[in-house]
Tab-separated table of C-alpha atoms in Angstrom:
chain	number	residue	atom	x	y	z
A	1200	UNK	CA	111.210	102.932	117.345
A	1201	UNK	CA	108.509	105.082	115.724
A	1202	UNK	CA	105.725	103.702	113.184
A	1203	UNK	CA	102.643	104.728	111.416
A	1204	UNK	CA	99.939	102.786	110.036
A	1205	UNK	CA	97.185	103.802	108.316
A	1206	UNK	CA	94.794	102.197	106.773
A	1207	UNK	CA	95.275	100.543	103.534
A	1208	UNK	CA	93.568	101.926	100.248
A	1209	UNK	CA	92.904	102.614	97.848
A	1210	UNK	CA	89.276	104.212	98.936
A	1211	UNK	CA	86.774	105.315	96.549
A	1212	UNK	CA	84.085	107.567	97.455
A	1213	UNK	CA	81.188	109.276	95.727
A	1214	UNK	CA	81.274	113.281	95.865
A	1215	UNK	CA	79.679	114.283	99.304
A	1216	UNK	CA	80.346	111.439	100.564
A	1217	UNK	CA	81.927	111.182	104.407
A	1218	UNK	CA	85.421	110.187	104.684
A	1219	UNK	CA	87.532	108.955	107.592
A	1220	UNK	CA	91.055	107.921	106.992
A	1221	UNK	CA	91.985	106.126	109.753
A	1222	UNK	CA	95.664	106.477	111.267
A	1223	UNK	CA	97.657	104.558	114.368
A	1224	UNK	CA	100.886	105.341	115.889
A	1225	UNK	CA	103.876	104.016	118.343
A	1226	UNK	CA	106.263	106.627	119.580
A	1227	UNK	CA	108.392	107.386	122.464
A	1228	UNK	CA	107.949	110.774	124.018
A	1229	UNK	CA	105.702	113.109	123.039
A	1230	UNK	CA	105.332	112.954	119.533
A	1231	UNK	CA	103.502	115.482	117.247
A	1232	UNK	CA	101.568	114.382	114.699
A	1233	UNK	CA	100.427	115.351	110.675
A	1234	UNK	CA	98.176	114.954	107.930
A	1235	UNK	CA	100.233	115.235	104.334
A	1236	UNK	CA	98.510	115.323	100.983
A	1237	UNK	CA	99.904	114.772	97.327
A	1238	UNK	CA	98.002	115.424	94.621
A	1239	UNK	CA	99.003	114.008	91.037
A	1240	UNK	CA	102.426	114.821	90.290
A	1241	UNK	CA	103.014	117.024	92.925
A	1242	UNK	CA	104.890	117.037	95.991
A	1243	UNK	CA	103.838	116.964	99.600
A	1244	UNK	CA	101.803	119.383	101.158
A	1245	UNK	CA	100.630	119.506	104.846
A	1246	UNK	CA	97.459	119.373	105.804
A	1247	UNK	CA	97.113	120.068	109.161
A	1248	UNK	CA	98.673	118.777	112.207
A	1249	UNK	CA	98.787	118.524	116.166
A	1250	UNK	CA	101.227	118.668	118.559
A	1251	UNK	CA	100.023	117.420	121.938
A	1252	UNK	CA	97.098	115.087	123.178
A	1253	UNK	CA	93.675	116.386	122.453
A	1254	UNK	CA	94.319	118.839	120.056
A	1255	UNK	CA	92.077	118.961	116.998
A	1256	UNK	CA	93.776	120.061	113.441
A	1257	UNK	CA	91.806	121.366	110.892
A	1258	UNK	CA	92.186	122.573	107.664
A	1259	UNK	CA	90.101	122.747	104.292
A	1260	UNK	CA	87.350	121.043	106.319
A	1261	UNK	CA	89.557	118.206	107.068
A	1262	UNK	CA	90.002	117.376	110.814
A	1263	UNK	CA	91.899	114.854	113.116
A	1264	UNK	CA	92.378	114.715	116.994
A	1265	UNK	CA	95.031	113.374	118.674
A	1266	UNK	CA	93.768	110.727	120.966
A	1267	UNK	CA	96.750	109.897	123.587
A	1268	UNK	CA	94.582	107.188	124.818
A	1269	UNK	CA	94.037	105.000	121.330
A	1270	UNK	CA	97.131	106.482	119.882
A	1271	UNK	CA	95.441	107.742	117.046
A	1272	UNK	CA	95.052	110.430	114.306
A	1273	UNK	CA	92.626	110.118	112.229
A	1274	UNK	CA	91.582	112.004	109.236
A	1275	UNK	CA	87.974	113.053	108.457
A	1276	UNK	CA	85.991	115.124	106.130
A	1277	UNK	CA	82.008	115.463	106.452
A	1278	UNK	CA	81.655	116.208	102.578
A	1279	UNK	CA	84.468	115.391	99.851
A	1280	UNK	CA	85.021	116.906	96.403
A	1281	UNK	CA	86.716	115.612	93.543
A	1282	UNK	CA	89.584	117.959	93.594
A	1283	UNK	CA	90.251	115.943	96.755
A	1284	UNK	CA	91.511	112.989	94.752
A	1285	UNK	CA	94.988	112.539	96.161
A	1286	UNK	CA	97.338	110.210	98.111
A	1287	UNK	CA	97.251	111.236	101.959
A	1288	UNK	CA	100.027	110.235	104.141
A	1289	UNK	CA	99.896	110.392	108.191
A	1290	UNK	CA	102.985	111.047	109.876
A	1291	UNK	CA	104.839	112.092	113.184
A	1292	UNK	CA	107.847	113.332	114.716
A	1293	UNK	CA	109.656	112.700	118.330
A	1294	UNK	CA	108.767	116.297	119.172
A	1295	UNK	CA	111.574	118.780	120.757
A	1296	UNK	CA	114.497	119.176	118.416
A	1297	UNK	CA	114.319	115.798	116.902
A	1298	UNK	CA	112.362	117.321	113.221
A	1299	UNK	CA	112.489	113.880	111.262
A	1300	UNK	CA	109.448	112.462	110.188
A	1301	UNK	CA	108.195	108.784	110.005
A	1302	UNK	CA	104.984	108.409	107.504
A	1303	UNK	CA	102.840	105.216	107.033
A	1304	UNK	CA	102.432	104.210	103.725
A	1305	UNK	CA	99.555	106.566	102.376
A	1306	UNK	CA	96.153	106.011	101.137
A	1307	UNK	CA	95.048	106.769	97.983
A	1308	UNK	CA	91.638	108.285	97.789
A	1309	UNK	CA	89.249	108.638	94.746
A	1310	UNK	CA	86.242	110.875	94.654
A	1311	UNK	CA	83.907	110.256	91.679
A	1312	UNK	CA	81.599	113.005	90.442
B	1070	UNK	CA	105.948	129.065	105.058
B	1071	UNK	CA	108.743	128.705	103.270
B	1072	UNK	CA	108.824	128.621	99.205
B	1073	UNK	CA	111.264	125.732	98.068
B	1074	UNK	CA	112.183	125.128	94.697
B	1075	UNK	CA	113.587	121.740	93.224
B	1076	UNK	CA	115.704	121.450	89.688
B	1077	UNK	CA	115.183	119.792	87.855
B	1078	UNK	CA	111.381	118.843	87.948
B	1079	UNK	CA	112.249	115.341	85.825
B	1080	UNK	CA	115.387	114.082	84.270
B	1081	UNK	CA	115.404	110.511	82.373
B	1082	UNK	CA	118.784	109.158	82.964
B	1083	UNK	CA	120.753	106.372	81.142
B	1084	UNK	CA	122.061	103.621	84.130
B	1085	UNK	CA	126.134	104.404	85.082
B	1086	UNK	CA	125.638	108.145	84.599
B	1087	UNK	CA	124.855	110.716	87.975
B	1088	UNK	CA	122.399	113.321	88.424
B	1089	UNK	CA	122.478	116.236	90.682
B	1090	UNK	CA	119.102	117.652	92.287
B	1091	UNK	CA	119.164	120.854	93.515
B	1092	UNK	CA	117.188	122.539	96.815
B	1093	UNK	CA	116.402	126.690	96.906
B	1094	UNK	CA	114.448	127.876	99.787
B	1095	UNK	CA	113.491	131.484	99.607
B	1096	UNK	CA	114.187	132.123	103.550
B	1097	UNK	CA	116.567	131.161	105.715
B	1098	UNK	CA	116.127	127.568	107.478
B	1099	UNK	CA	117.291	125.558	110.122
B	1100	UNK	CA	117.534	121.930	108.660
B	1101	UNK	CA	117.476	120.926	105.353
B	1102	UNK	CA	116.305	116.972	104.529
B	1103	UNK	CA	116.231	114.444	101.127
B	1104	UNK	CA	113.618	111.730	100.930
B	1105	UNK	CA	113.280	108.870	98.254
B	1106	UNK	CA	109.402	107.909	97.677
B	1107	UNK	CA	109.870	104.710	95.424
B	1108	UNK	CA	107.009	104.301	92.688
B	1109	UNK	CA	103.736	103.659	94.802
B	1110	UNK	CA	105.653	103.827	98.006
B	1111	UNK	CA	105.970	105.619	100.630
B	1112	UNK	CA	108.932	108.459	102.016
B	1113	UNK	CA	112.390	107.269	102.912
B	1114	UNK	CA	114.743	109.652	104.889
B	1115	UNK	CA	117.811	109.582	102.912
B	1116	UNK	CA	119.875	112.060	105.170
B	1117	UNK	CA	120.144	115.643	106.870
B	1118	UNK	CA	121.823	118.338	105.082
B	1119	UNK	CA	123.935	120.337	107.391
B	1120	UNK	CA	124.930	123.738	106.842
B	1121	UNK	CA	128.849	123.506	106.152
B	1122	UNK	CA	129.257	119.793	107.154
B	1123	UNK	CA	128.894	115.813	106.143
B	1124	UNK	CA	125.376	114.842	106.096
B	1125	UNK	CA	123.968	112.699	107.828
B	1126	UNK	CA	122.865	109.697	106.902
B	1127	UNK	CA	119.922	107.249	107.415
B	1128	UNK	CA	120.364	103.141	107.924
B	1129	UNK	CA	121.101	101.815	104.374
B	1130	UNK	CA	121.856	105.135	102.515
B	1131	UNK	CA	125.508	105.849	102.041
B	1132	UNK	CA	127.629	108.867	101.306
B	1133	UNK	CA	129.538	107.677	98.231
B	1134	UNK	CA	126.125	106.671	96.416
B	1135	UNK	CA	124.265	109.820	97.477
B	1136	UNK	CA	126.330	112.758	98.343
B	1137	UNK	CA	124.957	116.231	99.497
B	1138	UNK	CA	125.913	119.512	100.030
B	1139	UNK	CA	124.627	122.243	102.110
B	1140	UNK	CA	126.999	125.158	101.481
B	1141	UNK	CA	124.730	127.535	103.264
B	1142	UNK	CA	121.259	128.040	104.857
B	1143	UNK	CA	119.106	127.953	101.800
B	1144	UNK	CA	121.137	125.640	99.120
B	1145	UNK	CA	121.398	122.125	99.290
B	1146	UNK	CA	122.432	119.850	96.667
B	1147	UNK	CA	121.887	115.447	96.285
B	1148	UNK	CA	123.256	113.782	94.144
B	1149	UNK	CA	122.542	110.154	92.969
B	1150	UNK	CA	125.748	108.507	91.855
B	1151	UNK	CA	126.109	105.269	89.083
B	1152	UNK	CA	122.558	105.403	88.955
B	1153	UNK	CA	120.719	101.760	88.192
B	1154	UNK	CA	116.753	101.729	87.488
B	1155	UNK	CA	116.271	101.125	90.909
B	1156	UNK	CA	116.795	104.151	91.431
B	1157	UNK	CA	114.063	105.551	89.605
B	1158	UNK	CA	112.063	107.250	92.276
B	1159	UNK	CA	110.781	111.344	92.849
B	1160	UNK	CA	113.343	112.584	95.195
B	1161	UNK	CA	112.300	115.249	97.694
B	1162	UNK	CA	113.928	118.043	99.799
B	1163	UNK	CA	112.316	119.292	102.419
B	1164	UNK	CA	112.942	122.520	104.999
B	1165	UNK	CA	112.094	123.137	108.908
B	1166	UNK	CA	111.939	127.018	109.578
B	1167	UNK	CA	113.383	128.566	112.918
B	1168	UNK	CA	110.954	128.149	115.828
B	1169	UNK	CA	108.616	125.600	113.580
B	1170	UNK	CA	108.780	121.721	114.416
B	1171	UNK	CA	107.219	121.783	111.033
B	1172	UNK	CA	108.472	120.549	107.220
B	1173	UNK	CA	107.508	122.057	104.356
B	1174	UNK	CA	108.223	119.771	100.763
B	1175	UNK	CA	109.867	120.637	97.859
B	1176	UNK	CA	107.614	119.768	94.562
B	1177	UNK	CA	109.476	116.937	94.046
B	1178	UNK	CA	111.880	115.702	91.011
B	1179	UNK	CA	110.783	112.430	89.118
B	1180	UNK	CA	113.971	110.745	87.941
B	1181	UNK	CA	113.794	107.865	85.870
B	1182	UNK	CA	116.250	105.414	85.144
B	1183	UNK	CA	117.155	103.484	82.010
């Protein structure tokens, strides 16, 4: 079956720091692949995502490529912020019709002024 | 993207008694979905709403505790039945548009359990 794991947090950076969130897969098929953020007491939004090998999502200067090869998806940013304090969660689907999503287990990130 | 709206935001809820969540989406969308995300935790798929049919349920979630209805294509409803505190969770519905693999999250409602 499908899994996600991403690295364990929490993480705890200093503003402008770098940040890479790092994020495996197994899947069948051709899965697509996303970046979800929650921000305190909020639900889910996405990020950015990618749906076939190669492909680079980016959004809000966050980016992640999906590497066929390693299987992974992992998030960077070159410069946080505080408002970017939030729990992100990595995540796929099968691809073609099959919509449902499997998510690791988040990682909590903290940005200190 | 679509705009989805959850009610309510956050009940607190006595143990034996049932609460009833309630999905709008302000467009028309092809599959409808409820997760659990336990305190701290992760998302669990509970099930798929379908538009004028049973849901569809996930390993280890069960009709009679959470039942759902999806009386059209922007409505669905969940309900968590003889609730315990284990229960206590933020329950989320969440949409996938026509032609877009992708889901889009309700805000969430925070239901605790006493």
């Amino acid at each position: 079956g499908n899994s996600v794991t991403q690295m364990e947090g929490p993480v705890t950076l200093s503003e402008e720091a770098f940040l890479t969130i790092n994020c495996t897969y197994t899947a069948t098929g051709y899965p697509s692949l996303f970046w979800y953020v929650q921000y305190p007491g909020e639900g889910l939004q996405l990020l950015l995502k990618a749906t076939k090998a190669d492909d680079k999502g980016s959004n809000k200067g966050f980016e992640a490529t999906y590497r066929k090869e390693t299987t992974s998806f992992h998030l960077e940013k070159g410069s946080v912020q505080v408002s970017d304090s939030a729990v992100y969660f990595c995540a796929l689907n099968s691809g073609g019709s099959n919509y449902k999503l499997t998510f690791g287990k988040g990682t909590l990130l903290t940005v200190n002024p | 993207s679509a705009v989805i709206s959850q009610k309510p935001s956050r009940d607190i809820c006595q143990r034996g008694t049932s609460l009833t969540i309630q999905c709008q989406v302000d467009s028309q969308v092809t599959m409808m979905f409820w997760y659990r995300q336990q305190p701290g935790q992760s998302l669990t798929l509970i099930a798929t709403a379908n538009q004028g049919s049973e849901a569809t349920y996930e390993s280890g979630f069960v009709i009679d505790k959470f039942p759902i209805s999806r009386p059209n294509l922007t409505f669905s409803t969940l309900t968590v039945s003889n609730m315990s505190p284990e229960d206590s969770s933020i329950y989320l519905c969440s949409v996938v548009t026509a032609y877009q693999e992708t889901q889009y999250f309700g805000p969430g409602t925070r239901l605790l359990v006493l």
